[in-house]
Amino acid sequence: MKISIVTETFLPSTDGVVTRLRASIDYLIDQGHEIQVIAPDLGVQSYRNIRFDGVQPRTFFLYKHRKFGMPTRQIKTYLEDFNPDLVHVVNPAFMGYSGIKYGKKLGVPLIASYHTHAPKYADHYKVPWAEPLLWWHFRRMHNQADLNLCTSQAILEELNEQNFYNVHLWKRGVDTERFNPELRDESMRERLTEGNPDKTLLLFVGRLAFEKEIDTLIPMLEEKQDAHLAIVGDGPYREQLEKNFSHLNNVTFTGFMHGEELATAYASSDAFMFPSTTETLGLVILEAMASGLPVVAAASGPTNEQVDDGATGLLYRSGEDGNLTETIARLEDKNLQQQMSKRAFSHSRAFGWHGPAKQLLDIYESALDVKQEQEEGQQAVQ
């Protein structure tokens, strides 16, 4: 099968979408399929001999810290030249509009997947009037696809409420070989705690953006001087975050980590922090669990699906009536912490990437079968 993937984000970017894509592409290639990736050209133009077609990235005036591929007729040329059997548009927003438009014109199965809960960012950026416009924009694109995918049951239900067409759940996964508690390393722990390894080491991993709600951890850290937060990642909000946390001596900013270094950082920590309530899933939650970490997460639909409160982690209320400080205090019960660590690790073992990647291929093949049946039906009528 020849598969065109039009995606708003790809290498060298580091996020959950790219992680999922790489795992899926690896599986598809290993199964003998031919892959084209159309993505913003950010300098990485090769991955496992796939065909890469780059789109010139540009800065979006409302989000100047990151470059995006914009709608372009060039995508039509790329698609027609590759002549795919199926088109998958990942997270359509900007250039994904062209992926939807020209992918549909090819007459092959068109699949779209929803990964970023952009309409919910409106409240965080204090533009609530924009939420219905964003829903309209994303619904208009996704409803041109034959089939839509999303990554959690809570988001699936919300998309159904917003009248998205034919939505299916795409299972979550994690690299169960890379992330492992056995990578725990005392020198890494010294580094992340800036020489205070006896403190409770809390870890955050992700893109540093306003909507990640990392600032909400400040009151807890002010009160819990026996805890230390390591923030792994980078992004447009890092400079402001460093200013906001500057009065604290129990916070470390490390910048990006990758590969074994990142896996070691996970394994060397005591608990994982997930303060965002706007995620469609949060693959880092499974990475933390696979590393033997209980997850302390702000309660929301997608996180409630992944974190079993008191078993694999702890859920807390965010906002003005939040209870994060009291929730973190529960980690002082070392027996509870160890039990949650073991259960989190055990839970993660069922979520390797093979399952979600195989599911995606099954969806592709089913879409092809449906399209063929439709064409045969039309020919019979004629």
PDB file of N, CA and C in Angstrom, residues 134-190:
ATOM      1  N   LEU A 134     -13.033  28.163  16.455  1.00  0.00           N
ATOM      2  CA  LEU A 134     -12.068  27.076  16.298  1.00  0.00           C
ATOM      3  C   LEU A 134     -12.782  25.746  16.099  1.00  0.00           C
ATOM      4  N   TRP A 135     -13.853  25.519  16.845  1.00  0.00           N
ATOM      5  CA  TRP A 135     -14.616  24.288  16.642  1.00  0.00           C
ATOM      6  C   TRP A 135     -15.149  24.229  15.211  1.00  0.00           C
ATOM      7  N   TRP A 136     -15.659  25.335  14.713  1.00  0.00           N
ATOM      8  CA  TRP A 136     -16.173  25.379  13.341  1.00  0.00           C
ATOM      9  C   TRP A 136     -15.075  25.045  12.337  1.00  0.00           C
ATOM     10  N   HIS A 137     -13.884  25.636  12.556  1.00  0.00           N
ATOM     11  CA  HIS A 137     -12.754  25.433  11.641  1.00  0.00           C
ATOM     12  C   HIS A 137     -12.344  23.962  11.597  1.00  0.00           C
ATOM     13  N   PHE A 138     -12.175  23.350  12.764  1.00  0.00           N
ATOM     14  CA  PHE A 138     -11.715  21.960  12.801  1.00  0.00           C
ATOM     15  C   PHE A 138     -12.810  20.989  12.345  1.00  0.00           C
ATOM     16  N   ARG A 139     -14.045  21.281  12.710  1.00  0.00           N
ATOM     17  CA  ARG A 139     -15.147  20.426  12.261  1.00  0.00           C
ATOM     18  C   ARG A 139     -15.261  20.457  10.736  1.00  0.00           C
ATOM     19  N   ARG A 140     -15.111  21.642  10.145  1.00  0.00           N
ATOM     20  CA  ARG A 140     -15.218  21.792   8.690  1.00  0.00           C
ATOM     21  C   ARG A 140     -14.174  20.932   7.977  1.00  0.00           C
ATOM     22  N   MET A 141     -12.963  20.878   8.508  1.00  0.00           N
ATOM     23  CA  MET A 141     -11.918  20.065   7.883  1.00  0.00           C
ATOM     24  C   MET A 141     -12.142  18.576   8.134  1.00  0.00           C
ATOM     25  N   HIS A 142     -12.337  18.214   9.395  1.00  0.00           N
ATOM     26  CA  HIS A 142     -12.439  16.796   9.739  1.00  0.00           C
ATOM     27  C   HIS A 142     -13.639  16.137   9.073  1.00  0.00           C
ATOM     28  N   ASN A 143     -14.712  16.868   8.877  1.00  0.00           N
ATOM     29  CA  ASN A 143     -15.913  16.241   8.317  1.00  0.00           C
ATOM     30  C   ASN A 143     -15.845  16.029   6.814  1.00  0.00           C
ATOM     31  N   GLN A 144     -14.741  16.417   6.198  1.00  0.00           N
ATOM     32  CA  GLN A 144     -14.511  16.052   4.804  1.00  0.00           C
ATOM     33  C   GLN A 144     -13.808  14.702   4.691  1.00  0.00           C
ATOM     34  N   ALA A 145     -13.267  14.223   5.819  1.00  0.00           N
ATOM     35  CA  ALA A 145     -12.575  12.926   5.823  1.00  0.00           C
ATOM     36  C   ALA A 145     -13.588  11.787   5.848  1.00  0.00           C
ATOM     37  N   ASP A 146     -13.189  10.638   5.341  1.00  0.00           N
ATOM     38  CA  ASP A 146     -14.043   9.454   5.397  1.00  0.00           C
ATOM     39  C   ASP A 146     -14.132   8.912   6.815  1.00  0.00           C
ATOM     40  N   LEU A 147     -13.057   9.144   7.584  1.00  0.00           N
ATOM     41  CA  LEU A 147     -12.992   8.592   8.932  1.00  0.00           C
ATOM     42  C   LEU A 147     -12.065   9.472   9.758  1.00  0.00           C
ATOM     43  N   ASN A 148     -12.441   9.707  11.022  1.00  0.00           N
ATOM     44  CA  ASN A 148     -11.628  10.519  11.924  1.00  0.00           C
ATOM     45  C   ASN A 148     -11.146   9.690  13.107  1.00  0.00           C
ATOM     46  N   LEU A 149      -9.933   9.988  13.556  1.00  0.00           N
ATOM     47  CA  LEU A 149      -9.343   9.311  14.698  1.00  0.00           C
ATOM     48  C   LEU A 149      -9.065  10.315  15.809  1.00  0.00           C
ATOM     49  N   CYS A 150      -9.171   9.867  17.058  1.00  0.00           N
ATOM     50  CA  CYS A 150      -8.725  10.668  18.198  1.00  0.00           C
ATOM     51  C   CYS A 150      -8.106   9.711  19.209  1.00  0.00           C
ATOM     52  N   THR A 151      -7.492  10.260  20.268  1.00  0.00           N
ATOM     53  CA  THR A 151      -6.617   9.429  21.094  1.00  0.00           C
ATOM     54  C   THR A 151      -7.127   9.148  22.503  1.00  0.00           C
ATOM     55  N   SER A 152      -8.355   9.564  22.835  1.00  0.00           N
ATOM     56  CA  SER A 152      -8.927   9.204  24.132  1.00  0.00           C
ATOM     57  C   SER A 152     -10.438   9.146  24.016  1.00  0.00           C
ATOM     58  N   GLN A 153     -11.048   8.365  24.888  1.00  0.00           N
ATOM     59  CA  GLN A 153     -12.500   8.213  24.865  1.00  0.00           C
ATOM     60  C   GLN A 153     -13.192   9.525  25.207  1.00  0.00           C
ATOM     61  N   ALA A 154     -12.602  10.290  26.141  1.00  0.00           N
ATOM     62  CA  ALA A 154     -13.204  11.575  26.522  1.00  0.00           C
ATOM     63  C   ALA A 154     -13.250  12.532  25.342  1.00  0.00           C
ATOM     64  N   ILE A 155     -12.171  12.587  24.562  1.00  0.00           N
ATOM     65  CA  ILE A 155     -12.143  13.468  23.394  1.00  0.00           C
ATOM     66  C   ILE A 155     -13.089  12.948  22.327  1.00  0.00           C
ATOM     67  N   LEU A 156     -13.182  11.627  22.165  1.00  0.00           N
ATOM     68  CA  LEU A 156     -14.116  11.058  21.202  1.00  0.00           C
ATOM     69  C   LEU A 156     -15.546  11.516  21.508  1.00  0.00           C
ATOM     70  N   GLU A 157     -15.914  11.450  22.772  1.00  0.00           N
ATOM     71  CA  GLU A 157     -17.262  11.874  23.151  1.00  0.00           C
ATOM     72  C   GLU A 157     -17.461  13.368  22.906  1.00  0.00           C
ATOM     73  N   GLU A 158     -16.428  14.157  23.159  1.00  0.00           N
ATOM     74  CA  GLU A 158     -16.549  15.596  22.930  1.00  0.00           C
ATOM     75  C   GLU A 158     -16.653  15.912  21.439  1.00  0.00           C
ATOM     76  N   LEU A 159     -15.880  15.221  20.608  1.00  0.00           N
ATOM     77  CA  LEU A 159     -15.967  15.431  19.162  1.00  0.00           C
ATOM     78  C   LEU A 159     -17.338  15.016  18.637  1.00  0.00           C
ATOM     79  N   ASN A 160     -17.884  13.951  19.187  1.00  0.00           N
ATOM     80  CA  ASN A 160     -19.237  13.556  18.795  1.00  0.00           C
ATOM     81  C   ASN A 160     -20.248  14.643  19.158  1.00  0.00           C
ATOM     82  N   GLU A 161     -20.086  15.233  20.341  1.00  0.00           N
ATOM     83  CA  GLU A 161     -20.976  16.317  20.757  1.00  0.00           C
ATOM     84  C   GLU A 161     -20.852  17.529  19.836  1.00  0.00           C
ATOM     85  N   GLN A 162     -19.649  17.712  19.279  1.00  0.00           N
ATOM     86  CA  GLN A 162     -19.407  18.830  18.369  1.00  0.00           C
ATOM     87  C   GLN A 162     -19.731  18.462  16.920  1.00  0.00           C
ATOM     88  N   ASN A 163     -20.375  17.315  16.735  1.00  0.00           N
ATOM     89  CA  ASN A 163     -20.850  16.879  15.415  1.00  0.00           C
ATOM     90  C   ASN A 163     -19.720  16.592  14.421  1.00  0.00           C
ATOM     91  N   PHE A 164     -18.618  16.018  14.939  1.00  0.00           N
ATOM     92  CA  PHE A 164     -17.585  15.502  14.058  1.00  0.00           C
ATOM     93  C   PHE A 164     -18.077  14.169  13.489  1.00  0.00           C
ATOM     94  N   TYR A 165     -17.675  13.888  12.257  1.00  0.00           N
ATOM     95  CA  TYR A 165     -18.179  12.718  11.529  1.00  0.00           C
ATOM     96  C   TYR A 165     -17.325  11.480  11.752  1.00  0.00           C
ATOM     97  N   ASN A 166     -17.971  10.350  12.040  1.00  0.00           N
ATOM     98  CA  ASN A 166     -17.342   9.030  12.012  1.00  0.00           C
ATOM     99  C   ASN A 166     -16.019   8.991  12.794  1.00  0.00           C
ATOM    100  N   VAL A 167     -16.093   9.235  14.096  1.00  0.00           N
ATOM    101  CA  VAL A 167     -14.901   9.320  14.944  1.00  0.00           C
ATOM    102  C   VAL A 167     -14.612   7.969  15.599  1.00  0.00           C
ATOM    103  N   HIS A 168     -13.340   7.563  15.571  1.00  0.00           N
ATOM    104  CA  HIS A 168     -12.905   6.299  16.171  1.00  0.00           C
ATOM    105  C   HIS A 168     -11.708   6.544  17.085  1.00  0.00           C
ATOM    106  N   LEU A 169     -11.565   5.687  18.072  1.00  0.00           N
ATOM    107  CA  LEU A 169     -10.466   5.795  19.030  1.00  0.00           C
ATOM    108  C   LEU A 169      -9.214   5.121  18.491  1.00  0.00           C
ATOM    109  N   TRP A 170      -8.105   5.851  18.505  1.00  0.00           N
ATOM    110  CA  TRP A 170      -6.789   5.320  18.146  1.00  0.00           C
ATOM    111  C   TRP A 170      -6.049   5.073  19.456  1.00  0.00           C
ATOM    112  N   LYS A 171      -5.749   3.823  19.750  1.00  0.00           N
ATOM    113  CA  LYS A 171      -5.217   3.440  21.050  1.00  0.00           C
ATOM    114  C   LYS A 171      -3.895   4.142  21.373  1.00  0.00           C
ATOM    115  N   ARG A 172      -3.613   4.250  22.648  1.00  0.00           N
ATOM    116  CA  ARG A 172      -2.362   4.855  23.106  1.00  0.00           C
ATOM    117  C   ARG A 172      -1.268   3.796  23.197  1.00  0.00           C
ATOM    118  N   GLY A 173      -0.016   4.261  23.240  1.00  0.00           N
ATOM    119  CA  GLY A 173       1.097   3.326  23.314  1.00  0.00           C
ATOM    120  C   GLY A 173       2.323   3.967  23.924  1.00  0.00           C
ATOM    121  N   VAL A 174       3.340   3.152  24.180  1.00  0.00           N
ATOM    122  CA  VAL A 174       4.594   3.622  24.760  1.00  0.00           C
ATOM    123  C   VAL A 174       5.704   2.647  24.378  1.00  0.00           C
ATOM    124  N   ASP A 175       6.916   3.138  24.331  1.00  0.00           N
ATOM    125  CA  ASP A 175       8.079   2.297  24.060  1.00  0.00           C
ATOM    126  C   ASP A 175       8.465   1.574  25.351  1.00  0.00           C
ATOM    127  N   THR A 176       7.983   0.353  25.506  1.00  0.00           N
ATOM    128  CA  THR A 176       8.192  -0.387  26.750  1.00  0.00           C
ATOM    129  C   THR A 176       9.618  -0.914  26.893  1.00  0.00           C
ATOM    130  N   GLU A 177      10.407  -0.815  25.835  1.00  0.00           N
ATOM    131  CA  GLU A 177      11.806  -1.234  25.932  1.00  0.00           C
ATOM    132  C   GLU A 177      12.689  -0.070  26.384  1.00  0.00           C
ATOM    133  N   ARG A 178      12.408   1.112  25.859  1.00  0.00           N
ATOM    134  CA  ARG A 178      13.239   2.272  26.197  1.00  0.00           C
ATOM    135  C   ARG A 178      12.999   2.747  27.624  1.00  0.00           C
ATOM    136  N   PHE A 179      11.742   2.820  28.047  1.00  0.00           N
ATOM    137  CA  PHE A 179      11.422   3.372  29.366  1.00  0.00           C
ATOM    138  C   PHE A 179      11.306   2.235  30.364  1.00  0.00           C
ATOM    139  N   ASN A 180      12.150   2.302  31.413  1.00  0.00           N
ATOM    140  CA  ASN A 180      12.243   1.183  32.348  1.00  0.00           C
ATOM    141  C   ASN A 180      12.819   1.665  33.683  1.00  0.00           C
ATOM    142  N   PRO A 181      12.269   1.223  34.820  1.00  0.00           N
ATOM    143  CA  PRO A 181      12.777   1.649  36.126  1.00  0.00           C
ATOM    144  C   PRO A 181      14.227   1.278  36.368  1.00  0.00           C
ATOM    145  N   GLU A 182      14.723   0.268  35.656  1.00  0.00           N
ATOM    146  CA  GLU A 182      16.094  -0.185  35.881  1.00  0.00           C
ATOM    147  C   GLU A 182      17.137   0.850  35.455  1.00  0.00           C
ATOM    148  N   LEU A 183      16.703   1.898  34.755  1.00  0.00           N
ATOM    149  CA  LEU A 183      17.632   2.942  34.330  1.00  0.00           C
ATOM    150  C   LEU A 183      17.907   3.974  35.419  1.00  0.00           C
ATOM    151  N   ARG A 184      17.331   3.797  36.586  1.00  0.00           N
ATOM    152  CA  ARG A 184      17.532   4.744  37.687  1.00  0.00           C
ATOM    153  C   ARG A 184      19.020   4.962  37.916  1.00  0.00           C
ATOM    154  N   ASP A 185      19.388   6.238  38.066  1.00  0.00           N
ATOM    155  CA  ASP A 185      20.810   6.584  38.143  1.00  0.00           C
ATOM    156  C   ASP A 185      20.995   7.711  39.164  1.00  0.00           C
ATOM    157  N   GLU A 186      21.844   7.496  40.124  1.00  0.00           N
ATOM    158  CA  GLU A 186      22.027   8.471  41.198  1.00  0.00           C
ATOM    159  C   GLU A 186      22.671   9.763  40.700  1.00  0.00           C
ATOM    160  N   SER A 187      23.560   9.674  39.728  1.00  0.00           N
ATOM    161  CA  SER A 187      24.171  10.906  39.213  1.00  0.00           C
ATOM    162  C   SER A 187      23.134  11.756  38.482  1.00  0.00           C
ATOM    163  N   MET A 188      22.204  11.119  37.790  1.00  0.00           N
ATOM    164  CA  MET A 188      21.115  11.863  37.158  1.00  0.00           C
ATOM    165  C   MET A 188      20.235  12.518  38.220  1.00  0.00           C
ATOM    166  N   ARG A 189      19.994  11.787  39.285  1.00  0.00           N
ATOM    167  CA  ARG A 189      19.177  12.340  40.372  1.00  0.00           C
ATOM    168  C   ARG A 189      19.863  13.548  41.013  1.00  0.00           C
ATOM    169  N   GLU A 190      21.165  13.462  41.183  1.00  0.00           N
ATOM    170  CA  GLU A 190      21.934  14.606  41.696  1.00  0.00           C
ATOM    171  C   GLU A 190      21.785  15.810  40.768  1.00  0.00           C
TER     172      GLU A 190
END
